[in-house]
Amino acid sequence: MSYWAHLRVWRGDAEDGQLVDYPVEVNEGEVVLDIVHRLQQTEAGDLAVRWNCKAGKCGSCSAEINGRPRLLCMTRMNTFAEDEVITITPLRAFPVIRDLVTDVSYNYAKAREIPSFAPPAGLEPGEYRMQQVDVERSQEFRKCIECFLCQDTCHVVRDHEENKTAFAGPRYLMRIAELDMHPLDARDRQREAQEEHGLGYCNITKCCTEVCPEHIQITDNALIPLKERVVDRKYDPVVWLGNKILRRGDKRVR
Amino acid sequence: MTEVQRHDYDVVVIGAGGAGLRAAIEARALGRRTAIVCKSLFGKAHTVMAEGGIAASMGNANPGDNWQVHFRDTMRGGKFLNNWRMAELHAQEAPDRVWELETYGALFDRTKDGKISQRNFGGHQYPRLAHVGDRTGLELIRTLQQKIVSLQQEDFAATGDYESMIKVFAECTITELLTSAPTGAPGSAGVIAGAFGYWRETGRFVVFNAPAVVLATGGIGKSFKVTSNSWEYTGDGHALALRAGANLINMEFIQFHPTGMVWPPSVKGILVTESVRGDGGVLRNSEGKRFMFDYIPEVFADNYATSEDEADRWYDDPENNRRPPELLPRDEVARAINSEVKAGRNSPHGGVLLDVSSRLPAEEIIRRLPSMHHQFKELADVDITAEPMEVGPTCHYVMGGVQIEADTAAAVGVPGLFAAGEVAGGMHGSNRLGGNSLSDLLVFGRRAGLGAAYYGIRLNGHRPAVDEAAVEAAGQRALVPFAEVAADAGPGVTGENPYTVHMELQQTMNDLVGIIRKADEMELALKKLEELAQRAARVEVEGHRQFNPGWHLALDLRNMLLVSVCVAKTALERTESRGGHTREDFPLMDAQWRNVLLVCAGATADELSVTHEDQTPMRQDLMDLLELDELKKYFTGEELAEHRARAPR
Ligand SMILES: Cc1cc2nc3c(=O)[nH]c(=O)nc-3n(C[C@H](O)[C@H](O)[C@H](O)COP(=O)(O)OP(=O)(O)OC[C@H]3O[C@@H](n4cnc5c(N)ncnc54)[C@H](O)[C@@H]3O)c2cc1C
Ligand code: SF4
Ligand code: SF4
Ligand code: FES
């Protein structure tokens, strides 16, 4: 049942590198990460790759397989033909450190720019009351495993280093949406989404949604509703208050 | 030696899982400058993988719940070998730690009246686990990560520097704890002064000068072949503690989770959450029989249903029915599955069947168990809403760890060292209940943060200086795998591949010190571990120091080997079966052993000693929370002389 696959892996560092061909054995049921591990155990002990859970839960093993951003641990080998060349390259939007490992610090920097959850005044720990329907929308976004595949794929930054300063990227715009939809968050976030985190750069192409391994509807459920609220606001700033109160009945995006 | 980067901190927390992050939050709250050091990226620690939930007796689902009930369940689950003071603090403080997470922004699943929903789990008398679907660990780690970020934002507003009070050193591995230089006076060495490590990205060395270090490094599962644990679980913290002069206790107790995936081979060991059973899933053998009814042990006979009808009624009417035996503590269920497989009543790939498809509607399964649904669909081509899963035991959690003082989480024997989370020992006794780890992380993470902060404050500016000779030695040791050690060792000696040595270690522990143990097998294991240690000393790696996984593994091997010897030695020593330690040659639990802790000490396998230490007798008011008849199953007669039923006041 096993066969030999043809792997082509990018090897190198920030200065220099090339694609290297390896024949590697594949057994039934294996994922690409298994094959990369076998490569480490046999021919390339120093091949750099990130991984932790090997179960699609931690978002560490992001790379590009045949040009598409994916998790190495959730990509089954049987999705490729046995004679197909499988090319694995590091995430393109981030600087290479070594082999398949990239410098993802952009994402952590952006995370730090988004104002945190603002606890409601007057509620002590243990006194929070929220209905399941009201938390579900933000919960969808909290499924995010921070694999940064959406950040890697979004054309606003993928080949436009210059936009990185102004644009937080889908994962962190979604974080704003998450907090904005949190039933008890006490901060007005819509103006800053537009003015400080670059919501306006997003032209809802949905590429981020397509690569999300958690199948989060980033564009439809986070970015578009956030944009709509910002637009509402432009006409009438007091809608913000109304939005916060009426949110319960707002079923627009499900 | 090559140049070494230096940093000064008040508190260094090693580990960015639930325990480490909670410790850092507390230390910073007391004004201590805190470093968090971790092997992976920030937010990827093992805690992210936790699924089922976090145990806390908030009483939202059943108002009868309170800390005393939680305490009793925890002690029963651990077969009364637990450090009772830790179990007491844990049960008392867990609700506050969970509620606090909501103020950091966590969004748990809700009850109808808007409170935090709580679910059933093995060994817990009432529905007690706060959860978010089956991705509770992700919620926990993200919430704490985001809390750290919010603190950094506050610090930025105050000082203009995000990292003025808390800095995360990600992808940085600590290989040695540093103590102060010995002055010659007895007992003068062994005060924590810092830690030595390397950046994974560059391979450069780094020294942290700090009077207080919190170990929060998690577990040891990567020494076993079939495991739910990630590459990080190489027992670093356990080994660091030993080398610094601290003790490990309870190392013979390893939890094999009953339900790991068994097929396909590449996913063998990946966890199937206990919530599947908590939410109604049942275990069957190849004959279609719900076999757990045959495995209810004497000590639990009063609490578990004896017929399928009663078990099924329990989900809706827990007051008048006993719980299904699928929800026995994990050690019981894992042994039962092991026996069924041994008896030949196994599923096609050597496990048993776990079925939820015939018990809940498909939409409900997807809502309650989304990641299980996803995991089986993507990795095994199994639709759990339509067919059963194949499952079998997998190495999951180590109950053993650093011996600490319960109230402060201070490591016994090494001033300045603290430990919390999976790396600490005692809290769970011989077996941990599901959901009790996440709560443990928060309760004792906070206490370790407090302990470390106050310890530093009390030093009043007298910071111990690191022993520079130790820094030099640590650097040299780390570079050994690049040297041509084998050739120097003599003609014909060849270098070893770290991956090969690691795989043989995993096989050895799995086969010889696994779920069912025998004296001769463990003796063989100890011999093999010695051989492997010799081979590990000859490991050679290719490439250079920049992000080199082969090198990293070569360094981790030393820790795995030391910790594996602890497990094998203590397991050989304890001639009874209890919780996560099952001896085929000593199948019964023995009340004389309940009182005995096996304590490991020693910096290397050769120096390792295992000594017997008596437990501190349980406080009488805690003893009185339990009925005499139950206690009699575990304690000796003398230990129970003062029980309220015997000595009425
Ligand atoms: C699949 C799975 C599901 C689980 N589900 C549950 C559940 O539902 N409920 C529950 O209560 N428990 C559960 N557990 C157990 C629980 O998740 C763990 O016990 C717990 O998360 C351990 O947390 P920790 O803070 O001790 O360490 P971890 O979260 O493991 O973090 C360890 C940290 O230490 C760092 N580290 C280690 N060594 C070094 C070193 N040498 N130098 C620098 N840094 C180092 C690592 O990088 C990491 O950041 C589950 C475990 C698994 C594997
Ligand atoms: S939808 Fe917006 S954020 Fe997503 S990829 Fe397109 S432009 Fe980027
Ligand atoms: S939103 Fe999806 S693709 Fe983006 S980081 Fe999160 S999990 Fe990854
Ligand atoms: S290794 Fe965790 S997502 Fe792939």
PDB file of C-alpha atoms in Angstrom, chain A residues 13-14 28-31 34 37 40-60 73-76 78 97-99 101-104 108-109 111-117 119 123-132 135-136 138-140 142-148 171 175 178 182-183 213-215, chain B residues 40-46 48-49 51 96 99-100 102-115 131-132 134-135 138-139 142-143 145-146 149-150 152-153 162-163 171 200-201 222 229-232 263-267 270-271 367 371-372 374-375 377-381 497 499-500 503 542-544 546-551:
ATOM      1  CA  ASP A  13      17.253  31.057   4.341  1.00  0.00           C
ATOM      2  CA  ALA A  14      16.608  34.781   4.031  1.00  0.00           C
ATOM      3  CA  GLU A  28      -1.814   4.681   3.944  1.00  0.00           C
ATOM      4  CA  GLY A  29      -3.676   7.524   5.589  1.00  0.00           C
ATOM      5  CA  GLU A  30      -0.716   9.868   5.857  1.00  0.00           C
ATOM      6  CA  VAL A  31      -0.741  13.630   5.693  1.00  0.00           C
ATOM      7  CA  ASP A  34       4.062  12.857   8.078  1.00  0.00           C
ATOM      8  CA  HIS A  37       8.797  14.223   9.233  1.00  0.00           C
ATOM      9  CA  GLN A  40      13.700  14.732   8.573  1.00  0.00           C
ATOM     10  CA  GLN A  41      14.216  11.242   9.959  1.00  0.00           C
ATOM     11  CA  THR A  42      15.992  10.018   6.861  1.00  0.00           C
ATOM     12  CA  GLU A  43      17.533  12.454   4.443  1.00  0.00           C
ATOM     13  CA  ALA A  44      17.194  15.932   5.858  1.00  0.00           C
ATOM     14  CA  GLY A  45      17.620  15.958   9.636  1.00  0.00           C
ATOM     15  CA  ASP A  46      17.920  19.727   9.699  1.00  0.00           C
ATOM     16  CA  LEU A  47      14.856  20.536   7.583  1.00  0.00           C
ATOM     17  CA  ALA A  48      13.113  23.395   9.419  1.00  0.00           C
ATOM     18  CA  VAL A  49       9.347  23.195   9.821  1.00  0.00           C
ATOM     19  CA  ARG A  50       6.918  24.308  12.511  1.00  0.00           C
ATOM     20  CA  TRP A  51       4.295  21.989  13.960  1.00  0.00           C
ATOM     21  CA  ASN A  52       2.750  21.137  17.327  1.00  0.00           C
ATOM     22  CA  CYS A  53      -0.572  19.329  17.519  1.00  0.00           C
ATOM     23  CA  LYS A  54      -0.676  17.435  14.239  1.00  0.00           C
ATOM     24  CA  ALA A  55      -4.442  17.625  14.467  1.00  0.00           C
ATOM     25  CA  GLY A  56      -5.381  20.978  12.972  1.00  0.00           C
ATOM     26  CA  LYS A  57      -5.724  22.659  16.336  1.00  0.00           C
ATOM     27  CA  CYS A  58      -2.704  24.880  16.870  1.00  0.00           C
ATOM     28  CA  GLY A  59      -2.151  26.542  13.498  1.00  0.00           C
ATOM     29  CA  SER A  60       1.631  26.057  13.517  1.00  0.00           C
ATOM     30  CA  CYS A  73      -1.042  18.304   9.087  1.00  0.00           C
ATOM     31  CA  MET A  74      -4.517  18.475   7.587  1.00  0.00           C
ATOM     32  CA  THR A  75      -3.581  17.843   3.968  1.00  0.00           C
ATOM     33  CA  ARG A  76      -3.973  14.169   3.176  1.00  0.00           C
ATOM     34  CA  ASN A  78      -4.376  10.878  -1.014  1.00  0.00           C
ATOM     35  CA  ILE A  97      13.780  32.388   8.317  1.00  0.00           C
ATOM     36  CA  ARG A  98      14.785  28.968   7.173  1.00  0.00           C
ATOM     37  CA  ASP A  99      13.237  26.321   4.883  1.00  0.00           C
ATOM     38  CA  VAL A 101       9.727  28.520   8.672  1.00  0.00           C
ATOM     39  CA  THR A 102       8.811  32.178   8.202  1.00  0.00           C
ATOM     40  CA  ASP A 103       8.909  35.263  10.370  1.00  0.00           C
ATOM     41  CA  VAL A 104       5.274  35.800  11.337  1.00  0.00           C
ATOM     42  CA  TYR A 108       1.758  39.548  16.530  1.00  0.00           C
ATOM     43  CA  ALA A 109       2.456  43.240  15.973  1.00  0.00           C
ATOM     44  CA  ALA A 111      -2.609  41.777  17.325  1.00  0.00           C
ATOM     45  CA  ARG A 112      -1.117  44.269  19.714  1.00  0.00           C
ATOM     46  CA  GLU A 113      -2.600  47.231  17.878  1.00  0.00           C
ATOM     47  CA  ILE A 114      -6.200  46.076  18.279  1.00  0.00           C
ATOM     48  CA  PRO A 115      -7.672  47.467  21.520  1.00  0.00           C
ATOM     49  CA  SER A 116      -8.537  44.626  23.874  1.00  0.00           C
ATOM     50  CA  PHE A 117     -11.867  43.547  25.309  1.00  0.00           C
ATOM     51  CA  PRO A 119     -15.155  44.833  30.369  1.00  0.00           C
ATOM     52  CA  LEU A 123     -20.443  43.796  36.502  1.00  0.00           C
ATOM     53  CA  GLU A 124     -18.385  41.690  38.867  1.00  0.00           C
ATOM     54  CA  PRO A 125     -16.795  38.381  37.841  1.00  0.00           C
ATOM     55  CA  GLY A 126     -19.524  35.743  37.947  1.00  0.00           C
ATOM     56  CA  GLU A 127     -22.250  38.243  37.111  1.00  0.00           C
ATOM     57  CA  TYR A 128     -21.900  38.080  33.326  1.00  0.00           C
ATOM     58  CA  ARG A 129     -25.108  36.919  31.671  1.00  0.00           C
ATOM     59  CA  MET A 130     -25.267  36.314  27.922  1.00  0.00           C
ATOM     60  CA  GLN A 131     -27.560  34.252  25.731  1.00  0.00           C
ATOM     61  CA  GLN A 132     -26.137  31.473  23.554  1.00  0.00           C
ATOM     62  CA  VAL A 135     -22.324  34.749  21.871  1.00  0.00           C
ATOM     63  CA  GLU A 136     -22.403  32.425  18.884  1.00  0.00           C
ATOM     64  CA  SER A 138     -18.232  36.020  18.173  1.00  0.00           C
ATOM     65  CA  GLN A 139     -17.610  32.365  19.025  1.00  0.00           C
ATOM     66  CA  GLU A 140     -17.350  31.581  15.333  1.00  0.00           C
ATOM     67  CA  ARG A 142     -12.856  32.667  18.224  1.00  0.00           C
ATOM     68  CA  LYS A 143     -12.454  29.306  16.495  1.00  0.00           C
ATOM     69  CA  CYS A 144      -9.477  30.953  14.788  1.00  0.00           C
ATOM     70  CA  ILE A 145      -6.295  28.938  15.343  1.00  0.00           C
ATOM     71  CA  GLU A 146      -4.031  31.782  14.175  1.00  0.00           C
ATOM     72  CA  CYS A 147      -2.512  29.799  11.342  1.00  0.00           C
ATOM     73  CA  PHE A 148      -2.186  33.100   9.430  1.00  0.00           C
ATOM     74  CA  ARG A 171      -7.533  37.786  10.972  1.00  0.00           C
ATOM     75  CA  ARG A 175     -10.884  40.255  15.781  1.00  0.00           C
ATOM     76  CA  GLU A 178     -15.535  39.691  17.198  1.00  0.00           C
ATOM     77  CA  HIS A 182     -19.340  40.635  21.895  1.00  0.00           C
ATOM     78  CA  PRO A 183     -22.561  41.213  23.854  1.00  0.00           C
ATOM     79  CA  PRO A 213      -8.926  25.673   7.708  1.00  0.00           C
ATOM     80  CA  GLU A 214     -11.528  26.355  10.390  1.00  0.00           C
ATOM     81  CA  HIS A 215     -14.076  27.246   7.692  1.00  0.00           C
TER      82      HIS A 215
ATOM     83  CA  SER B  40       6.791  27.420  20.234  1.00  0.00           C
ATOM     84  CA  LEU B  41       5.151  30.579  18.979  1.00  0.00           C
ATOM     85  CA  PHE B  42       3.009  32.508  21.434  1.00  0.00           C
ATOM     86  CA  GLY B  43      -0.455  30.929  21.580  1.00  0.00           C
ATOM     87  CA  LYS B  44       0.575  27.464  20.384  1.00  0.00           C
ATOM     88  CA  ALA B  45       1.346  25.769  23.713  1.00  0.00           C
ATOM     89  CA  HIS B  46      -0.120  22.395  24.392  1.00  0.00           C
ATOM     90  CA  VAL B  48      -4.465  24.902  22.907  1.00  0.00           C
ATOM     91  CA  MET B  49      -5.284  21.242  22.270  1.00  0.00           C
ATOM     92  CA  GLU B  51     -10.996  19.922  24.224  1.00  0.00           C
ATOM     93  CA  ASP B  96     -13.246  32.326  40.636  1.00  0.00           C
ATOM     94  CA  TRP B  99     -15.329  33.724  36.111  1.00  0.00           C
ATOM     95  CA  GLU B 100     -12.241  35.855  35.906  1.00  0.00           C
ATOM     96  CA  GLU B 102     -14.973  36.190  31.340  1.00  0.00           C
ATOM     97  CA  THR B 103     -13.630  39.550  32.434  1.00  0.00           C
ATOM     98  CA  TYR B 104     -10.678  38.918  30.099  1.00  0.00           C
ATOM     99  CA  GLY B 105     -13.120  38.361  27.231  1.00  0.00           C
ATOM    100  CA  ALA B 106     -13.695  34.579  27.164  1.00  0.00           C
ATOM    101  CA  LEU B 107     -16.949  33.408  25.623  1.00  0.00           C
ATOM    102  CA  PHE B 108     -18.074  30.088  27.080  1.00  0.00           C
ATOM    103  CA  ASP B 109     -21.176  28.229  25.946  1.00  0.00           C
ATOM    104  CA  ARG B 110     -24.224  29.377  27.906  1.00  0.00           C
ATOM    105  CA  THR B 111     -27.097  27.896  29.902  1.00  0.00           C
ATOM    106  CA  LYS B 112     -30.660  28.981  29.187  1.00  0.00           C
ATOM    107  CA  ASP B 113     -30.467  31.620  31.903  1.00  0.00           C
ATOM    108  CA  GLY B 114     -27.316  33.083  30.396  1.00  0.00           C
ATOM    109  CA  LYS B 115     -24.732  31.591  32.745  1.00  0.00           C
ATOM    110  CA  HIS B 131     -16.652  24.564  27.832  1.00  0.00           C
ATOM    111  CA  VAL B 132     -16.734  26.022  24.352  1.00  0.00           C
ATOM    112  CA  ASP B 134     -14.914  20.848  22.101  1.00  0.00           C
ATOM    113  CA  ARG B 135     -12.274  23.548  21.777  1.00  0.00           C
ATOM    114  CA  LEU B 138      -8.155  27.154  22.444  1.00  0.00           C
ATOM    115  CA  GLU B 139     -10.507  29.532  24.227  1.00  0.00           C
ATOM    116  CA  ARG B 142      -6.424  32.735  23.430  1.00  0.00           C
ATOM    117  CA  THR B 143      -8.129  34.470  26.339  1.00  0.00           C
ATOM    118  CA  GLN B 145      -2.848  35.482  25.401  1.00  0.00           C
ATOM    119  CA  GLN B 146      -5.196  38.381  24.742  1.00  0.00           C
ATOM    120  CA  VAL B 149      -1.641  41.709  25.152  1.00  0.00           C
ATOM    121  CA  SER B 150      -4.072  43.966  26.980  1.00  0.00           C
ATOM    122  CA  GLN B 152       1.105  45.174  27.357  1.00  0.00           C
ATOM    123  CA  GLN B 153      -1.193  47.821  25.907  1.00  0.00           C
ATOM    124  CA  TYR B 162       4.764  47.388  25.107  1.00  0.00           C
ATOM    125  CA  GLU B 163       7.379  45.148  26.640  1.00  0.00           C
ATOM    126  CA  GLU B 171      10.779  29.892  20.153  1.00  0.00           C
ATOM    127  CA  ARG B 200      15.514  28.220  18.061  1.00  0.00           C
ATOM    128  CA  GLU B 201      15.611  30.624  15.164  1.00  0.00           C
ATOM    129  CA  LYS B 222       6.716  12.359  23.774  1.00  0.00           C
ATOM    130  CA  ASN B 229       0.957  14.928  23.144  1.00  0.00           C
ATOM    131  CA  SER B 230       2.939  17.251  20.867  1.00  0.00           C
ATOM    132  CA  TRP B 231       6.692  17.492  20.231  1.00  0.00           C
ATOM    133  CA  GLU B 232       7.013  19.971  23.083  1.00  0.00           C
ATOM    134  CA  TRP B 263      -6.612   4.411  12.438  1.00  0.00           C
ATOM    135  CA  PRO B 264      -4.964   5.350  10.118  1.00  0.00           C
ATOM    136  CA  PRO B 265      -1.524   4.682  11.639  1.00  0.00           C
ATOM    137  CA  SER B 266      -0.285   8.207  11.141  1.00  0.00           C
ATOM    138  CA  VAL B 267      -2.936   9.612  13.466  1.00  0.00           C
ATOM    139  CA  ILE B 270      -4.602  11.699  18.565  1.00  0.00           C
ATOM    140  CA  LEU B 271      -7.197  12.424  21.215  1.00  0.00           C
ATOM    141  CA  ARG B 367     -22.880  21.525  17.285  1.00  0.00           C
ATOM    142  CA  SER B 371     -13.690  19.450  16.097  1.00  0.00           C
ATOM    143  CA  MET B 372     -14.211  15.702  16.535  1.00  0.00           C
ATOM    144  CA  HIS B 374     -13.899  17.666  11.540  1.00  0.00           C
ATOM    145  CA  GLN B 375     -10.943  15.573  12.783  1.00  0.00           C
ATOM    146  CA  LYS B 377     -13.786  13.451   8.524  1.00  0.00           C
ATOM    147  CA  GLU B 378     -10.501  14.996   7.460  1.00  0.00           C
ATOM    148  CA  LEU B 379      -8.054  12.482   8.894  1.00  0.00           C
ATOM    149  CA  ALA B 380      -9.863   9.139   8.841  1.00  0.00           C
ATOM    150  CA  ASP B 381     -12.702   9.486   6.317  1.00  0.00           C
ATOM    151  CA  ASN B 497      20.733   9.824  14.402  1.00  0.00           C
ATOM    152  CA  TYR B 499      15.385  10.637  15.381  1.00  0.00           C
ATOM    153  CA  THR B 500      16.312   6.951  15.518  1.00  0.00           C
ATOM    154  CA  MET B 503      11.878   6.364  18.111  1.00  0.00           C
ATOM    155  CA  GLU B 542      23.967  17.809  10.353  1.00  0.00           C
ATOM    156  CA  GLY B 543      23.639  21.437   9.348  1.00  0.00           C
ATOM    157  CA  HIS B 544      24.165  24.496  11.505  1.00  0.00           C
ATOM    158  CA  GLN B 546      19.850  28.083  12.670  1.00  0.00           C
ATOM    159  CA  PHE B 547      16.382  26.547  13.238  1.00  0.00           C
ATOM    160  CA  ASN B 548      17.682  23.004  13.194  1.00  0.00           C
ATOM    161  CA  PRO B 549      15.101  20.461  14.428  1.00  0.00           C
ATOM    162  CA  GLY B 550      17.647  17.631  14.501  1.00  0.00           C
ATOM    163  CA  TRP B 551      19.778  19.577  16.947  1.00  0.00           C
TER     164      TRP B 551
END
